[in-house]
Coordinates of C-alpha atoms and ligand atoms in Angstrom, one line a residue:
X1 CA 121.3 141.2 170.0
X2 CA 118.6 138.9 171.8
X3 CA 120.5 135.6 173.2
X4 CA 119.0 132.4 174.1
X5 CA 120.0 130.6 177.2
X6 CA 121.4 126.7 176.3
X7 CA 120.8 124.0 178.8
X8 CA 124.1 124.3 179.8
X9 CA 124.1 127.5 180.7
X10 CA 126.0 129.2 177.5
X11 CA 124.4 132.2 176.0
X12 CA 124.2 132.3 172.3
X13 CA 122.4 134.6 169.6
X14 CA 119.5 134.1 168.4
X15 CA 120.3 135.0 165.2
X16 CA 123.1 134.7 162.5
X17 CA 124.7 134.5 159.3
X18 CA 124.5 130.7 157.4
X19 CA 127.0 130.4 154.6
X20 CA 125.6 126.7 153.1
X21 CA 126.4 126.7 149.2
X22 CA 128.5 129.6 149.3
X23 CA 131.5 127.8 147.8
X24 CA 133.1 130.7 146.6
X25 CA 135.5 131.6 149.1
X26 CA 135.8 135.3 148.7
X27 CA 132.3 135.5 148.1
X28 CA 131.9 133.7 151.6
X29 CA 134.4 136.3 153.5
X30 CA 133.0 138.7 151.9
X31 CA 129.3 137.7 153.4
X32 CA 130.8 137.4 156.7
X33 CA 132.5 140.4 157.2
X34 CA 129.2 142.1 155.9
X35 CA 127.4 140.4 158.7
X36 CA 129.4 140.9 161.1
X37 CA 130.4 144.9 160.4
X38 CA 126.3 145.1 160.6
X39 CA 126.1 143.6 164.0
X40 CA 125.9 139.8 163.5
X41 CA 127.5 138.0 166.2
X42 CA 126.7 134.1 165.1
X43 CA 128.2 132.1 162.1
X44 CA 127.0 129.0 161.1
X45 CA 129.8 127.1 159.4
X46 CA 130.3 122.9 158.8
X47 CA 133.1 121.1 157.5
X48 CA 131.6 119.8 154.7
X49 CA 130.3 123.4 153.2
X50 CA 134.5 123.9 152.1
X51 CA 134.7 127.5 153.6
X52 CA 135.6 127.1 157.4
X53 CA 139.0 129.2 156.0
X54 CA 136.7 131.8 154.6
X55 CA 135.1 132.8 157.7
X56 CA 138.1 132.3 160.2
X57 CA 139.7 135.3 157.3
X58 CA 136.4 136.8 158.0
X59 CA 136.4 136.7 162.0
X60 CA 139.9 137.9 161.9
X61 CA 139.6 140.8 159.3
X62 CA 136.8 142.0 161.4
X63 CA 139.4 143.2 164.1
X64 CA 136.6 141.6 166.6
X65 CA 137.8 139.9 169.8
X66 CA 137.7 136.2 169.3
X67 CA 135.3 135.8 172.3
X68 CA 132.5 138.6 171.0
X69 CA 132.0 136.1 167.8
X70 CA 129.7 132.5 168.2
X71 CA 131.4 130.7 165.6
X72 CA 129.4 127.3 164.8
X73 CA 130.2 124.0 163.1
X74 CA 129.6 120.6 162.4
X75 CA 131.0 117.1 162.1
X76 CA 130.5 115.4 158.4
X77 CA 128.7 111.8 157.6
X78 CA 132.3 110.7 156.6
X79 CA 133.9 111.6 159.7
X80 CA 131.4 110.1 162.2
X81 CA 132.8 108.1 164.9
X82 CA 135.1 109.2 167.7
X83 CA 138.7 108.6 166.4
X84 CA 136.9 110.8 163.4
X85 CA 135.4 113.2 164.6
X86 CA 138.2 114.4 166.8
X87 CA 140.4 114.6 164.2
X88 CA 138.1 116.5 161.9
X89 CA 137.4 118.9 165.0
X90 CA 141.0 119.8 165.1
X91 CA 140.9 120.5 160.8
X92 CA 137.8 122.7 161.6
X93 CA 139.6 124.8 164.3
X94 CA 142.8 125.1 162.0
X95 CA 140.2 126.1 159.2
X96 CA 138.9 128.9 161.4
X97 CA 142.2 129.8 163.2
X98 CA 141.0 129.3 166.6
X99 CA 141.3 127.8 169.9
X100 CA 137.9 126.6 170.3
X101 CA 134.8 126.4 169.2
X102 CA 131.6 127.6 170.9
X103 CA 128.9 124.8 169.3
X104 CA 130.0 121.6 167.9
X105 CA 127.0 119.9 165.8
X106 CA 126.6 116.1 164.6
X107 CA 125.6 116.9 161.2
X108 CA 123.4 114.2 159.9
X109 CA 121.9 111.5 162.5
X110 CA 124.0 108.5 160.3
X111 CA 126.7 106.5 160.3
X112 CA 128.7 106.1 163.8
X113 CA 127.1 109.1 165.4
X114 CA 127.1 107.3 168.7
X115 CA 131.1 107.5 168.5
X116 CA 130.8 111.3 167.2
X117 CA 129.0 112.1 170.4
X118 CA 131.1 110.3 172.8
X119 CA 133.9 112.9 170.9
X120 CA 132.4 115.9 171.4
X121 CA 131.7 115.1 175.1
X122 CA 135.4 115.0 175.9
X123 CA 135.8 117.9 173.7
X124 CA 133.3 119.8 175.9
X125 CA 135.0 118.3 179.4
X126 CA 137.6 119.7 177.9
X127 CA 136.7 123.0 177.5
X128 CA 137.3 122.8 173.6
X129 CA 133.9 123.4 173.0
X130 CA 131.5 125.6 175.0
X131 CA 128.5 123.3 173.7
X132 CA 128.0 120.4 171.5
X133 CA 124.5 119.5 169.8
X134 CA 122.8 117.7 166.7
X135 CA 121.3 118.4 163.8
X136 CA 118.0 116.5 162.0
X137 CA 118.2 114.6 164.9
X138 CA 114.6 113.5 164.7
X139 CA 112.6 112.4 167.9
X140 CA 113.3 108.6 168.0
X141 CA 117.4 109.7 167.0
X142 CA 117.3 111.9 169.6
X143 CA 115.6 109.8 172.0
X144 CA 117.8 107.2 171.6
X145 CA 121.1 109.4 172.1
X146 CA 119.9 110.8 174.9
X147 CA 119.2 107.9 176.8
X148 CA 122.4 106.1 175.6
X149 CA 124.6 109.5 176.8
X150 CA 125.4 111.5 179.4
X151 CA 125.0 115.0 178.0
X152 CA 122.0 116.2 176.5
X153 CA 122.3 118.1 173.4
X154 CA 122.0 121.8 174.4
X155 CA 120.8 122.6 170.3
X156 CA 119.2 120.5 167.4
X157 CA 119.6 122.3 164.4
X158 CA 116.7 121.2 161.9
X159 CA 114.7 122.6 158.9
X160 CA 112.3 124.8 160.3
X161 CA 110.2 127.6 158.3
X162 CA 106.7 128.3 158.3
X163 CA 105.9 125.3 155.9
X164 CA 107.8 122.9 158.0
X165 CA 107.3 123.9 161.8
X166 CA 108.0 120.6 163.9
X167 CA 105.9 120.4 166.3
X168 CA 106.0 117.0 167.6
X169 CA 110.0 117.1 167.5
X170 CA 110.0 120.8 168.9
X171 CA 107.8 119.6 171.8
X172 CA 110.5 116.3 172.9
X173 CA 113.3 119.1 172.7
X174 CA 111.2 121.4 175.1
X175 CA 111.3 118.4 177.8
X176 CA 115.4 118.7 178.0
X177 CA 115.5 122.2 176.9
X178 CA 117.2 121.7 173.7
X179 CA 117.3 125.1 172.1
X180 CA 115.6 124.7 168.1
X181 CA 117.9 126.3 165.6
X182 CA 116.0 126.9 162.4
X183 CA 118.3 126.2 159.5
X184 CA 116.5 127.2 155.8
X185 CA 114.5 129.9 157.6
X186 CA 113.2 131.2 154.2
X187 CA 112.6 127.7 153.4
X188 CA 115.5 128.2 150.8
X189 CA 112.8 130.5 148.9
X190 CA 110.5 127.1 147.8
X191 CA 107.2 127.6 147.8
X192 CA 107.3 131.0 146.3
X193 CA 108.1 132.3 150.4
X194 CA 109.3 135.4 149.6
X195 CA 105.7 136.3 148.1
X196 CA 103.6 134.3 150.1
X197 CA 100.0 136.6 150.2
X198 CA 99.9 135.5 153.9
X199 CA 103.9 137.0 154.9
X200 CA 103.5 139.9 152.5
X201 CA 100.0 140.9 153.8
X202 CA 101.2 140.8 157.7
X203 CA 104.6 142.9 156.5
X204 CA 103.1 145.4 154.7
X205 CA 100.7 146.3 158.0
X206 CA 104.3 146.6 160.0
X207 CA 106.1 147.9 157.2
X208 CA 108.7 145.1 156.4
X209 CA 109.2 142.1 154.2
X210 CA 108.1 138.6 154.3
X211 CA 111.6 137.7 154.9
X212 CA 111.5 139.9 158.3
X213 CA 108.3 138.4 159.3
X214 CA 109.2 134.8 159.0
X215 CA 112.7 135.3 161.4
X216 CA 110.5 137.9 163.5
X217 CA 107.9 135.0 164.0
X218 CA 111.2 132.7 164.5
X219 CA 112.7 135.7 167.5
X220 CA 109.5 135.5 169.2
X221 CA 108.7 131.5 169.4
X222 CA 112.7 131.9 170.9
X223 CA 114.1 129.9 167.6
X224 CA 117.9 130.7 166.6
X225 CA 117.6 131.4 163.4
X226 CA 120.8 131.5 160.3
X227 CA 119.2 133.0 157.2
X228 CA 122.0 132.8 154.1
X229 CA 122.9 135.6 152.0
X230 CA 125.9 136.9 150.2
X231 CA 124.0 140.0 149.3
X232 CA 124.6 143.1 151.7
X233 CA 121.0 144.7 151.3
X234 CA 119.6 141.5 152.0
X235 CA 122.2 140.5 154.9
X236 CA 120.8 143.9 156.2
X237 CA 117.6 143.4 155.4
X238 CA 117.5 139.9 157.9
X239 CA 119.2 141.2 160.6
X240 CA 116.5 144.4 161.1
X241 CA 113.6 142.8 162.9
X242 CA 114.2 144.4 166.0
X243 CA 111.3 147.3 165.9
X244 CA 108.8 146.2 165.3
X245 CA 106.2 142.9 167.1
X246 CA 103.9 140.4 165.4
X247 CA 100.5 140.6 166.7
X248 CA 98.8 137.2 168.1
X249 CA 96.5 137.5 165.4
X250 CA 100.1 137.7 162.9
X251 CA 101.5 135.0 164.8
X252 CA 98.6 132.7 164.4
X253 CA 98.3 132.8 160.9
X254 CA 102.0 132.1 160.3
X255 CA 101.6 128.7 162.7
X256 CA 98.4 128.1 160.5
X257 CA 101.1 127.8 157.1
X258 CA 102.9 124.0 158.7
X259 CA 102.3 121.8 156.3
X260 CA 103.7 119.2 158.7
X261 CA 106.1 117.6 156.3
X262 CA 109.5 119.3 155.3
X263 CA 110.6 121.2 152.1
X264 CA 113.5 120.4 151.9
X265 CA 115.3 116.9 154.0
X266 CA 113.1 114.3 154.1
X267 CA 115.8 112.8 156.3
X268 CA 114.0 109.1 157.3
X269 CA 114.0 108.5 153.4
X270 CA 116.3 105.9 152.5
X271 CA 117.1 107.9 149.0
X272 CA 118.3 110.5 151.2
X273 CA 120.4 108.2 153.9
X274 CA 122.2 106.9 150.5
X275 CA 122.6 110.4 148.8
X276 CA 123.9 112.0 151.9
X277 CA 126.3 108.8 151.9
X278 CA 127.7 110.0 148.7
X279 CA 125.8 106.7 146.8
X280 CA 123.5 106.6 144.1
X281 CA 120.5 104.6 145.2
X282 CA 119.0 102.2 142.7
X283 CA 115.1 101.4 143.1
Ligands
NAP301 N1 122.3 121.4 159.4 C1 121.8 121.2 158.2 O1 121.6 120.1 157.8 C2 121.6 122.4 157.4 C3 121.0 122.3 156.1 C4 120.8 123.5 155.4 C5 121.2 124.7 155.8 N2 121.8 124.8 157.1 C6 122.3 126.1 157.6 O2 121.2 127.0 157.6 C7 121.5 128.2 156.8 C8 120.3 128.8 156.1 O3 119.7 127.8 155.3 P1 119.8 127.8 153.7 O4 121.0 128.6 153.3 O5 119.6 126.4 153.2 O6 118.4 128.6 153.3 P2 117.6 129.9 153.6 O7 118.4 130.8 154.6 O8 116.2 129.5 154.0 O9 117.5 130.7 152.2 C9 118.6 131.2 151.6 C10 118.2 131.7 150.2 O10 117.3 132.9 150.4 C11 117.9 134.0 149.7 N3 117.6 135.2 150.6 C12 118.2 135.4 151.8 N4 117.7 136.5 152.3 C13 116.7 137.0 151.4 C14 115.9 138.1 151.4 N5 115.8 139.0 152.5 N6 115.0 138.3 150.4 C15 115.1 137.4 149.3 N7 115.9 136.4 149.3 C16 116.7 136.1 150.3 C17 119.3 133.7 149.5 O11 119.8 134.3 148.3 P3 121.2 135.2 148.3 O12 122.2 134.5 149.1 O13 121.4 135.2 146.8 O14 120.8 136.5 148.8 C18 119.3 132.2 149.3 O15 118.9 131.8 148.0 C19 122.6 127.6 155.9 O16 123.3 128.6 155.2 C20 123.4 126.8 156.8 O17 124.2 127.5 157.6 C21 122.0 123.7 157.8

């Protein structure tokens, strides 16, 4: 498995299994044990998803050693702030029956995220956490809690697919060597992804899916990427990119798909800030 190199010196895959919206908790171990019986060696978890318990069955079932496994996840909206987030760190380790945890993520860039951050940098002093980072952290959030911080987020996890490419974001990140971790890869299969012409064309020529090409495009711009899937052929399917090489000419006309604007989390939108609050926002 090809690794990436955080900016605090940690290595971590470049690829792994996401388990958002997989509620069902056997369906979830399940998933994981799949993934990881294939060769996946990432699992990206949060508390708010309800199956931390489901993959720490997983991880155990597997037989692996603890330390062979980079288990992921991520602080809630609700628990933001320190006294908060450390006590929702130690519910996620119980969850997944472990020691530590080798990257802790802010979830959402509301609420007392200032305070979350101060708690995952003692976590991290104190060797709780091998590295801590954000997600939808965009550039002004992140600006702003770099510069008000001593660490530097080693990883911003963010929606990033061909539609929705972040540039501008992914260029900031490259000046403190924030690592990009693409979450909705597939773009959760909007915008008919799966049979775009462009991604179908440039896989039949190498013999794979669109689904391969978009995390093979992903592996070679150095993005982690967590597709989802609870089914094996498919869980197979994401993980077998490794023989094959987009062209420049491939690669080009997947950057020429960014739309510029996201799919998915328009996160700045105040509809959003309230749903994610768990309120109903009335225009
Ligand atoms: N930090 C955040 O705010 C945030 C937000 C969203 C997601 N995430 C993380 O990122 C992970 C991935 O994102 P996501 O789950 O939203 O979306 P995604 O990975 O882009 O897409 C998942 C969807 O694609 C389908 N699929 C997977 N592989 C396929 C294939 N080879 N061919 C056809 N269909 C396929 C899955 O169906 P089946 O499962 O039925 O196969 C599922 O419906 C999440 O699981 C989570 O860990 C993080």
């Amino acid at each position: 498995m090809d690794t990436i190199t955080l900016n605090n010196g940690i290595e971590m895959p470049l690829e792994g299994l996401g388990v958002f919206q997989v509620t069902d908790e056997g369906e979830c171990e399940r998933a994981v044990r799949t993934a990881l019986d294939l060769g996946y060696r990432l699992v990206d978890t949060a508390a708010c998803y309800g199956n931390e318990r489901a993959v720490g069955r997983a991880l155990k079932a597997s037989g692996l050693p603890r330390e062979e496994v980079f288990l992921t996840s991520k602080v809630w909206i609700q628990d933001a702030g320190y006294e908060r987030t450390m006590a929702s760190f130690d519910r996620t380790l119980e969850n997944l029956g472990t020691d530590y945890l080798d990257l802790y993520l802010i979830h959402m860039p509301y609420g007392d995220y200032h305070g979350s951050w101060r708690a995952m940098e003692e976590l991290l002093r104190a060797g709780r956490v091998r590295a801590i980072g954000v997600c939808n952290f965009l550039p002004d959030r992140l600006a702003d809690l770099i510069l008000a911080h001593q660490v530097v987020p080693a990883v911003n996890q963010i929606e990033l697919h061909p539609f929705c490419q972040q540039r501008r974001l992914r260029q900031l990140m490259a000046r403190y060597d924030i690592a990009p971790m693409a979450w909705a890869p597939f773009a959760e299969g909007q915008h008919g992804l799966f049979s775009n012409p462009t991604l179908t064309a440039i896989g039949a020529a190498h013999n794979k899916t669109a689904a391969q090409v978009v995390l093979r495009w992903l592996r070679q711009e150095g993005i982690i990427a967590i597709p989802k899937s609870v089914h094996e052929e498919r869980i197979c399917e994401n993980f077998d990119i490794d023989d094959f090489e987009l062209t420049p000419a491939d690669l080009a006309q997947v950057d020429a798909m960014d739309e510029g604007v996201p799919t998915i989390l328009d996160v700045p939108d105040v509809c959003e800030v309230y749903r994610l609050h768990g309120i109903t926002f009335e225009q």
